[in-house]
CSV table of C-alpha atoms in Angstrom, one decimal:
chain,number,residue,atom,x,y,z
M,139,MET,CA,95.7,91.6,77.3
M,140,LYS,CA,95.0,94.3,75.1
M,141,LEU,CA,97.3,97.3,75.2
M,142,LEU,CA,94.7,100.0,75.9
M,143,GLU,CA,93.2,97.7,78.7
M,144,THR,CA,96.4,97.7,80.8
M,145,ALA,CA,96.3,99.4,84.1
M,146,HIS,CA,99.0,101.9,83.2
M,147,VAL,CA,97.8,102.7,79.9
M,148,LYS,CA,94.3,103.4,81.4
M,149,ASP,CA,95.7,105.4,83.9
M,150,LEU,CA,96.9,107.6,81.0
M,151,LEU,CA,93.9,107.6,79.3
M,152,SER,CA,92.0,108.9,82.3
M,153,LEU,CA,94.1,112.0,81.8
M,154,LEU,CA,93.4,112.3,78.3
M,155,ARG,CA,89.7,112.0,78.9
M,156,VAL,CA,88.8,114.7,81.4
M,157,ILE,CA,91.1,116.8,79.2
M,158,ALA,CA,88.8,116.0,76.1
M,159,ASN,CA,85.4,116.0,78.4
M,160,PRO,CA,85.6,117.5,81.7
M,161,LEU,CA,82.3,116.1,82.4
M,162,ASP,CA,83.7,112.3,82.7
M,163,ASP,CA,83.2,111.4,86.2
M,164,ILE,CA,84.5,108.1,86.0
M,165,ALA,CA,87.8,109.2,84.3
M,166,TRP,CA,88.0,111.7,87.1
M,167,MET,CA,87.7,109.0,89.6
M,168,ARG,CA,90.5,107.1,88.2
M,169,PHE,CA,92.7,109.9,87.6
M,170,LEU,CA,92.1,111.4,91.0
M,171,THR,CA,93.1,108.4,92.9
M,172,LEU,CA,96.4,107.8,91.0
M,173,TRP,CA,98.0,110.2,93.6
M,174,ASN,CA,99.4,109.9,97.1
M,175,GLY,CA,96.8,110.2,100.0
M,176,VAL,CA,93.7,110.3,97.8
M,177,GLY,CA,91.0,107.5,98.4
M,178,ASP,CA,88.0,106.8,96.8
M,179,VAL,CA,86.0,109.0,99.4
M,180,GLY,CA,88.2,112.1,98.8
M,181,ALA,CA,88.2,111.5,95.0
M,182,SER,CA,84.3,111.4,94.6
M,183,LYS,CA,83.5,114.5,96.6
M,184,LEU,CA,85.9,116.3,94.6
M,185,ALA,CA,84.9,114.8,91.1
M,186,GLN,CA,81.5,116.2,92.1
M,187,GLN,CA,82.8,119.6,92.6
M,188,LEU,CA,84.7,119.5,89.2
M,189,LEU,CA,81.3,118.4,87.3
M,190,GLN,CA,79.8,121.5,88.5
M,191,GLN,CA,82.2,123.9,87.0
M,192,PRO,CA,81.1,125.4,84.1
M,193,ASP,CA,84.9,126.2,82.8
M,194,GLN,CA,88.2,124.7,82.6
M,195,ASP,CA,89.9,127.8,84.6
M,196,LEU,CA,87.8,127.0,88.0
M,197,ILE,CA,88.5,123.3,87.3
M,198,PHE,CA,92.2,123.8,87.7
M,199,GLU,CA,91.4,126.1,90.4
M,200,LYS,CA,89.9,123.3,92.3
M,201,LEU,CA,92.8,121.1,91.6
M,202,GLU,CA,95.1,123.6,93.1
M,203,LYS,CA,93.2,123.7,96.3
M,204,PHE,CA,93.3,120.1,96.4
M,205,GLY,CA,96.8,120.1,97.0
M,206,ARG,CA,97.5,116.5,96.3
M,207,ILE,CA,98.0,116.9,92.5
M,208,PRO,CA,101.8,118.3,92.0
M,209,GLU,CA,102.2,122.0,90.3
M,210,LYS,CA,104.1,120.6,87.5
M,211,THR,CA,101.0,118.1,86.5
M,212,LEU,CA,98.5,120.9,86.5
M,213,LEU,CA,100.5,123.4,84.4
M,214,ILE,CA,101.1,120.4,81.7
M,215,MET,CA,97.5,119.6,82.2
M,216,LYS,CA,96.6,123.5,81.0
M,217,GLN,CA,99.2,122.8,78.3
M,218,MET,CA,97.1,119.9,77.0
M,219,SER,CA,93.7,121.6,77.3
M,220,VAL,CA,94.8,124.1,74.5
M,221,LEU,CA,96.4,121.4,72.2
M,222,LYS,CA,93.3,119.0,71.6
M,223,ASP,CA,94.0,119.3,67.9
M,224,GLN,CA,97.7,117.7,68.3
M,225,VAL,CA,96.8,114.3,69.9
M,226,GLN,CA,100.4,113.0,69.9
M,227,ALA,CA,101.6,116.2,71.5
M,228,CYS,CA,98.6,115.7,74.0
M,229,VAL,CA,99.8,112.0,74.7
M,230,THR,CA,103.2,113.0,75.1
M,231,LEU,CA,102.7,115.3,77.7
M,232,GLY,CA,100.1,113.4,79.4
M,233,ILE,CA,103.0,110.6,79.8
M,234,GLU,CA,105.3,113.4,81.3
M,235,ALA,CA,102.5,114.6,83.8
M,236,LEU,CA,102.2,111.1,85.2
M,237,LEU,CA,105.5,109.5,84.8
M,238,GLU,CA,106.8,110.2,88.3
M,239,GLN,CA,103.8,109.1,90.0
M,240,LEU,CA,103.3,106.1,87.7
M,241,GLU,CA,106.8,105.1,88.1
M,242,GLU,CA,106.1,105.2,92.2
M,243,ASN,CA,102.7,103.1,91.6
M,244,TYR,CA,104.1,100.6,89.3
M,245,ALA,CA,107.8,100.3,90.9
M,246,LYS,CA,107.5,96.5,91.7
M,247,LYS,CA,105.1,95.6,88.8
M,248,ASP,CA,107.9,95.2,86.0
M,249,TRP,CA,107.6,99.2,85.4
M,250,SER,CA,110.7,99.2,82.8
M,251,LYS,CA,107.9,96.7,80.4
M,252,ARG,CA,104.9,99.1,81.1
M,253,MET,CA,107.2,102.0,80.0
M,254,GLY,CA,107.6,100.9,76.3
M,255,ASP,CA,103.7,100.6,76.1
M,256,PHE,CA,103.5,104.2,76.0
M,257,ASP,CA,105.4,104.2,73.0
M,258,LEU,CA,102.8,102.6,71.3
M,259,VAL,CA,100.1,104.7,72.4
M,260,LYS,CA,101.9,107.7,71.2
M,261,GLN,CA,102.2,105.5,67.5
M,262,LEU,CA,98.3,105.1,67.7
M,263,ALA,CA,97.9,109.0,68.0
M,264,THR,CA,99.6,109.8,65.0
M,265,LYS,CA,96.5,108.4,63.1
M,266,HIS,CA,94.1,111.3,64.6
M,267,ASP,CA,93.8,114.8,64.2
M,268,GLN,CA,91.5,115.4,67.6
M,269,LEU,CA,91.9,113.9,71.0
M,270,SER,CA,88.0,113.1,71.1
M,271,GLU,CA,88.3,111.2,67.8
M,272,PHE,CA,91.2,109.3,69.1
M,273,LEU,CA,89.6,108.4,72.5
M,274,GLU,CA,86.4,107.5,70.5
M,275,GLU,CA,88.5,105.0,68.2
M,276,TYR,CA,90.4,103.3,70.9
M,277,VAL,CA,88.5,103.6,74.4
M,278,LEU,CA,84.7,103.5,73.7
M,279,ASP,CA,85.1,100.7,71.3
M,280,PRO,CA,84.7,97.5,73.5
M,281,VAL,CA,85.1,94.9,70.8
M,282,SER,CA,87.0,95.0,67.4
M,283,ILE,CA,85.7,93.8,63.9
M,284,SER,CA,88.4,91.1,63.6
M,285,GLU,CA,87.5,89.8,67.2
M,286,ILE,CA,83.9,89.2,66.1
M,287,GLU,CA,84.9,87.7,62.7
M,288,ARG,CA,87.2,85.2,64.6
M,289,GLN,CA,84.2,84.0,66.9
M,290,SER,CA,83.1,80.4,66.3
M,291,GLU,CA,79.5,81.1,66.7
M,292,ASP,CA,77.7,83.5,64.3
M,293,ASP,CA,74.7,84.1,66.2
M,294,VAL,CA,76.0,86.2,69.3
M,295,VAL,CA,74.9,89.3,70.6
M,296,THR,CA,77.5,92.3,70.4
M,297,LEU,CA,77.2,95.4,72.9
M,298,ILE,CA,78.6,98.3,71.5
M,299,THR,CA,78.4,102.2,72.5
M,300,ILE,CA,76.9,104.6,69.8
M,301,HIS,CA,80.3,106.5,69.3
M,302,SER,CA,82.1,103.2,68.3
M,303,ALA,CA,79.2,101.9,66.1
M,304,LYS,CA,80.3,104.4,63.3
M,305,GLY,CA,81.0,102.6,60.1
M,306,THR,CA,79.5,99.2,61.2
M,307,GLU,CA,76.1,97.6,60.2
M,308,GLN,CA,74.5,94.5,61.2
M,309,LYS,CA,71.1,92.8,60.2
M,310,ILE,CA,69.4,93.8,63.2
M,311,CYS,CA,70.1,96.5,65.6
M,312,TYR,CA,68.7,97.0,69.1
M,313,VAL,CA,68.9,101.1,70.4
M,314,ALA,CA,68.1,100.8,74.4
M,315,ASN,CA,66.4,103.2,76.5
M,316,VAL,CA,65.4,105.4,73.6
M,317,SER,CA,63.1,107.4,76.5
M,318,ALA,CA,62.1,111.0,76.9
M,319,GLY,CA,65.2,112.5,79.1
M,320,GLN,CA,67.6,110.3,77.3
M,321,TYR,CA,67.3,111.6,73.7
M,322,PRO,CA,68.1,114.3,73.9
M,323,HIS,CA,69.5,113.8,77.5
M,324,ALA,CA,68.5,115.8,80.1
M,325,ARG,CA,72.0,117.7,80.4
M,326,ALA,CA,71.3,118.9,76.9
M,327,GLN,CA,68.2,120.1,77.3
M,328,GLY,CA,67.1,124.1,76.6
M,329,ASN,CA,70.7,124.0,74.5
M,330,PHE,CA,70.3,124.3,70.9
M,331,ASP,CA,73.7,123.1,69.9
M,332,ASP,CA,73.9,120.4,72.3
M,333,VAL,CA,70.4,119.0,71.5
M,334,GLU,CA,71.4,118.6,67.9
M,335,GLU,CA,74.5,116.8,68.7
M,336,GLU,CA,72.6,114.7,70.7
M,337,ARG,CA,70.5,114.2,67.1
M,338,ARG,CA,73.4,113.2,65.7
M,339,VAL,CA,74.4,110.7,67.9
M,340,LEU,CA,71.0,109.1,67.9
M,341,TYR,CA,71.0,109.3,63.7
M,342,VAL,CA,74.4,107.2,64.0
M,343,ALA,CA,72.4,104.6,66.0
M,344,LEU,CA,69.2,104.5,63.9
M,345,THR,CA,71.3,104.1,61.0
M,346,ARG,CA,73.3,100.9,61.9
M,347,ALA,CA,70.5,98.2,61.0
M,348,LYS,CA,70.5,96.6,57.5
M,349,ASP,CA,67.0,95.0,58.1
M,350,GLU,CA,65.3,95.6,61.3
M,351,LEU,CA,65.4,98.5,64.0
M,352,ILE,CA,64.4,97.8,67.4
M,353,LEU,CA,64.0,100.5,69.9
M,354,THR,CA,63.2,100.1,73.7
M,355,LYS,CA,61.9,102.8,75.9
M,356,GLN,CA,60.4,103.1,79.3
M,357,ASN,CA,56.6,103.1,79.5
M,358,LEU,CA,56.8,106.4,81.1
M,359,ASN,CA,54.2,109.1,81.4
M,360,LEU,CA,56.7,112.1,80.8
M,361,TRP,CA,55.8,115.5,79.7
M,362,ALA,CA,58.5,116.6,76.8
M,363,ARG,CA,57.6,120.1,75.7
M,364,ASP,CA,59.7,121.8,73.1
M,365,GLN,CA,61.4,125.2,73.6
M,366,VAL,CA,62.2,127.9,71.4
M,367,ASP,CA,65.9,129.6,72.2
M,368,GLU,CA,66.7,133.3,72.1
M,369,GLN,CA,67.3,133.2,68.3
M,370,GLY,CA,63.7,131.8,67.4
M,371,ARG,CA,65.1,128.0,66.7
M,372,LYS,CA,63.1,125.3,68.2
M,373,VAL,CA,64.8,123.2,70.7
M,374,GLU,CA,63.4,119.5,70.9
M,375,SER,CA,62.8,117.8,74.0
M,376,TYR,CA,62.2,114.4,72.6
M,377,PHE,CA,63.2,113.2,69.3
M,378,LEU,CA,60.3,110.9,69.0
M,379,ASN,CA,57.7,113.1,69.6
M,380,ASP,CA,56.6,113.3,65.7
M,381,LEU,CA,57.0,109.3,65.3
M,382,THR,CA,53.8,108.2,63.4
M,383,ARG,CA,52.2,105.0,64.4
M,384,ASN,CA,52.2,103.9,60.5
M,385,LEU,CA,56.3,103.9,60.5
M,386,CYS,CA,56.6,101.6,63.3
M,387,MET,CA,55.0,98.7,65.1
M,388,THR,CA,54.5,99.1,68.8
M,389,GLU,CA,54.6,96.6,71.6
M,390,THR,CA,54.2,97.1,75.1
M,391,HIS,CA,55.6,94.6,77.8
M,392,TYR,CA,54.3,94.6,81.4
M,393,LYS,CA,56.2,92.7,84.1
M,394,GLN,CA,53.6,90.5,86.1
M,395,ARG,CA,53.5,91.2,89.7
M,396,GLN,CA,54.7,87.8,91.5
M,397,GLN,CA,52.0,87.4,94.6
M,398,THR,CA,53.2,85.2,97.3
M,399,VAL,CA,50.9,83.3,99.7
M,400,LYS,CA,52.1,85.7,102.4
M,401,SER,CA,51.2,88.8,100.4
M,402,ALA,CA,47.9,87.2,99.4
M,403,LEU,CA,46.9,86.7,103.3
M,404,ILE,CA,48.1,90.2,103.9
M,405,GLU,CA,45.8,91.8,101.0
M,406,ARG,CA,42.7,89.7,102.3
M,407,GLN,CA,43.0,90.8,106.0
M,408,SER,CA,43.6,94.4,104.9
M,409,ILE,CA,40.1,94.2,102.9
M,410,ASN,CA,37.6,95.7,104.9
M,411,LEU,CA,33.9,95.1,103.9
M,412,ASP,CA,32.1,96.2,107.0
M,413,PHE,CA,30.6,99.4,106.5
M,414,GLY,CA,28.6,99.4,109.9
M,415,ILE,CA,25.5,98.6,108.4
M,416,ASP,CA,23.8,95.3,109.9
M,417,LEU,CA,22.3,94.0,106.7
M,418,ASP,CA,20.5,90.9,108.9
C-alpha cells in the first residue's frame, strides 16, 4: 500500500487539509470522527456548521464549543493556520496535535511501525513552500506517471483531477461537465478573484490535450449572466459563453426513453379522445 493511502497518514492529512481549505467537507468528516465520542451523525452536523463560517476564528469557536477536541489540539491548529508557508513545521505540528488520539486509535494495529511513516511524510514536506502545493502534489494525484508507464496496456483511460494534471499531457483529453454553474463554480459567482482562479484552473485542464480536446456538458437551459463588481470589473458567470461554433464541433446526445409494455398500456388508457360529441 502506498504511504499516503495508509489510514493513519490519511488521518494526518485530513487535519492538514482543513487547515489549508476550511471548506473541505470530506476532510472535516475524517478529522472529526477521529475523536472519542464523535460519530458520523455528529460529525456531519458540525461539518455543515463549519462550512458556513466566514473566517477561521469562528470555526475555532465552534470547535471549542463542540467539546470533543482537546484544547491542546485546537491551540496547535491555530498555530498551523498561520504557518501555511512552512510546510514541514505544519506537518510536525499536525503530528503533535493528533499523536495521543492516534496512538489510542491504533494501539492494537502495529502503532510503533505506523509512527515511522510520519517521518517519511515530514521528508516529503521539505520539498514544498506552501501547504496547498504539498496537498495537491501528494493527495489529489490518484496515479503517478511511473505507474502509468508500468501498465502492460497502452490503451487505457486515466482519471485525474485538474490540480494533479499540471505538467502532464495526453493526445486525447476529456474535461467532464464544463457546464454553467461549474466553470466557474456556483460558490465563486460574483467574486472577481475567485472567478479568475476558477479560470486558471480550467485553463490548466484545457491545455493538457496534444491533439484532441473533448468537453462534456449538461444540455440544460440555464441563464448565465455576467456581473460587474464594485471596481467596474466584469465577473463572468460562464466561461464558454463566448465560444464560437467555428472553433469547435458540437454533438448532442439524448438518452432514449425505454418504454415497457406496462407503461405503453397505461399511456393508451390515459388518452381520451371523447370530446362529448356524437359523431354518428
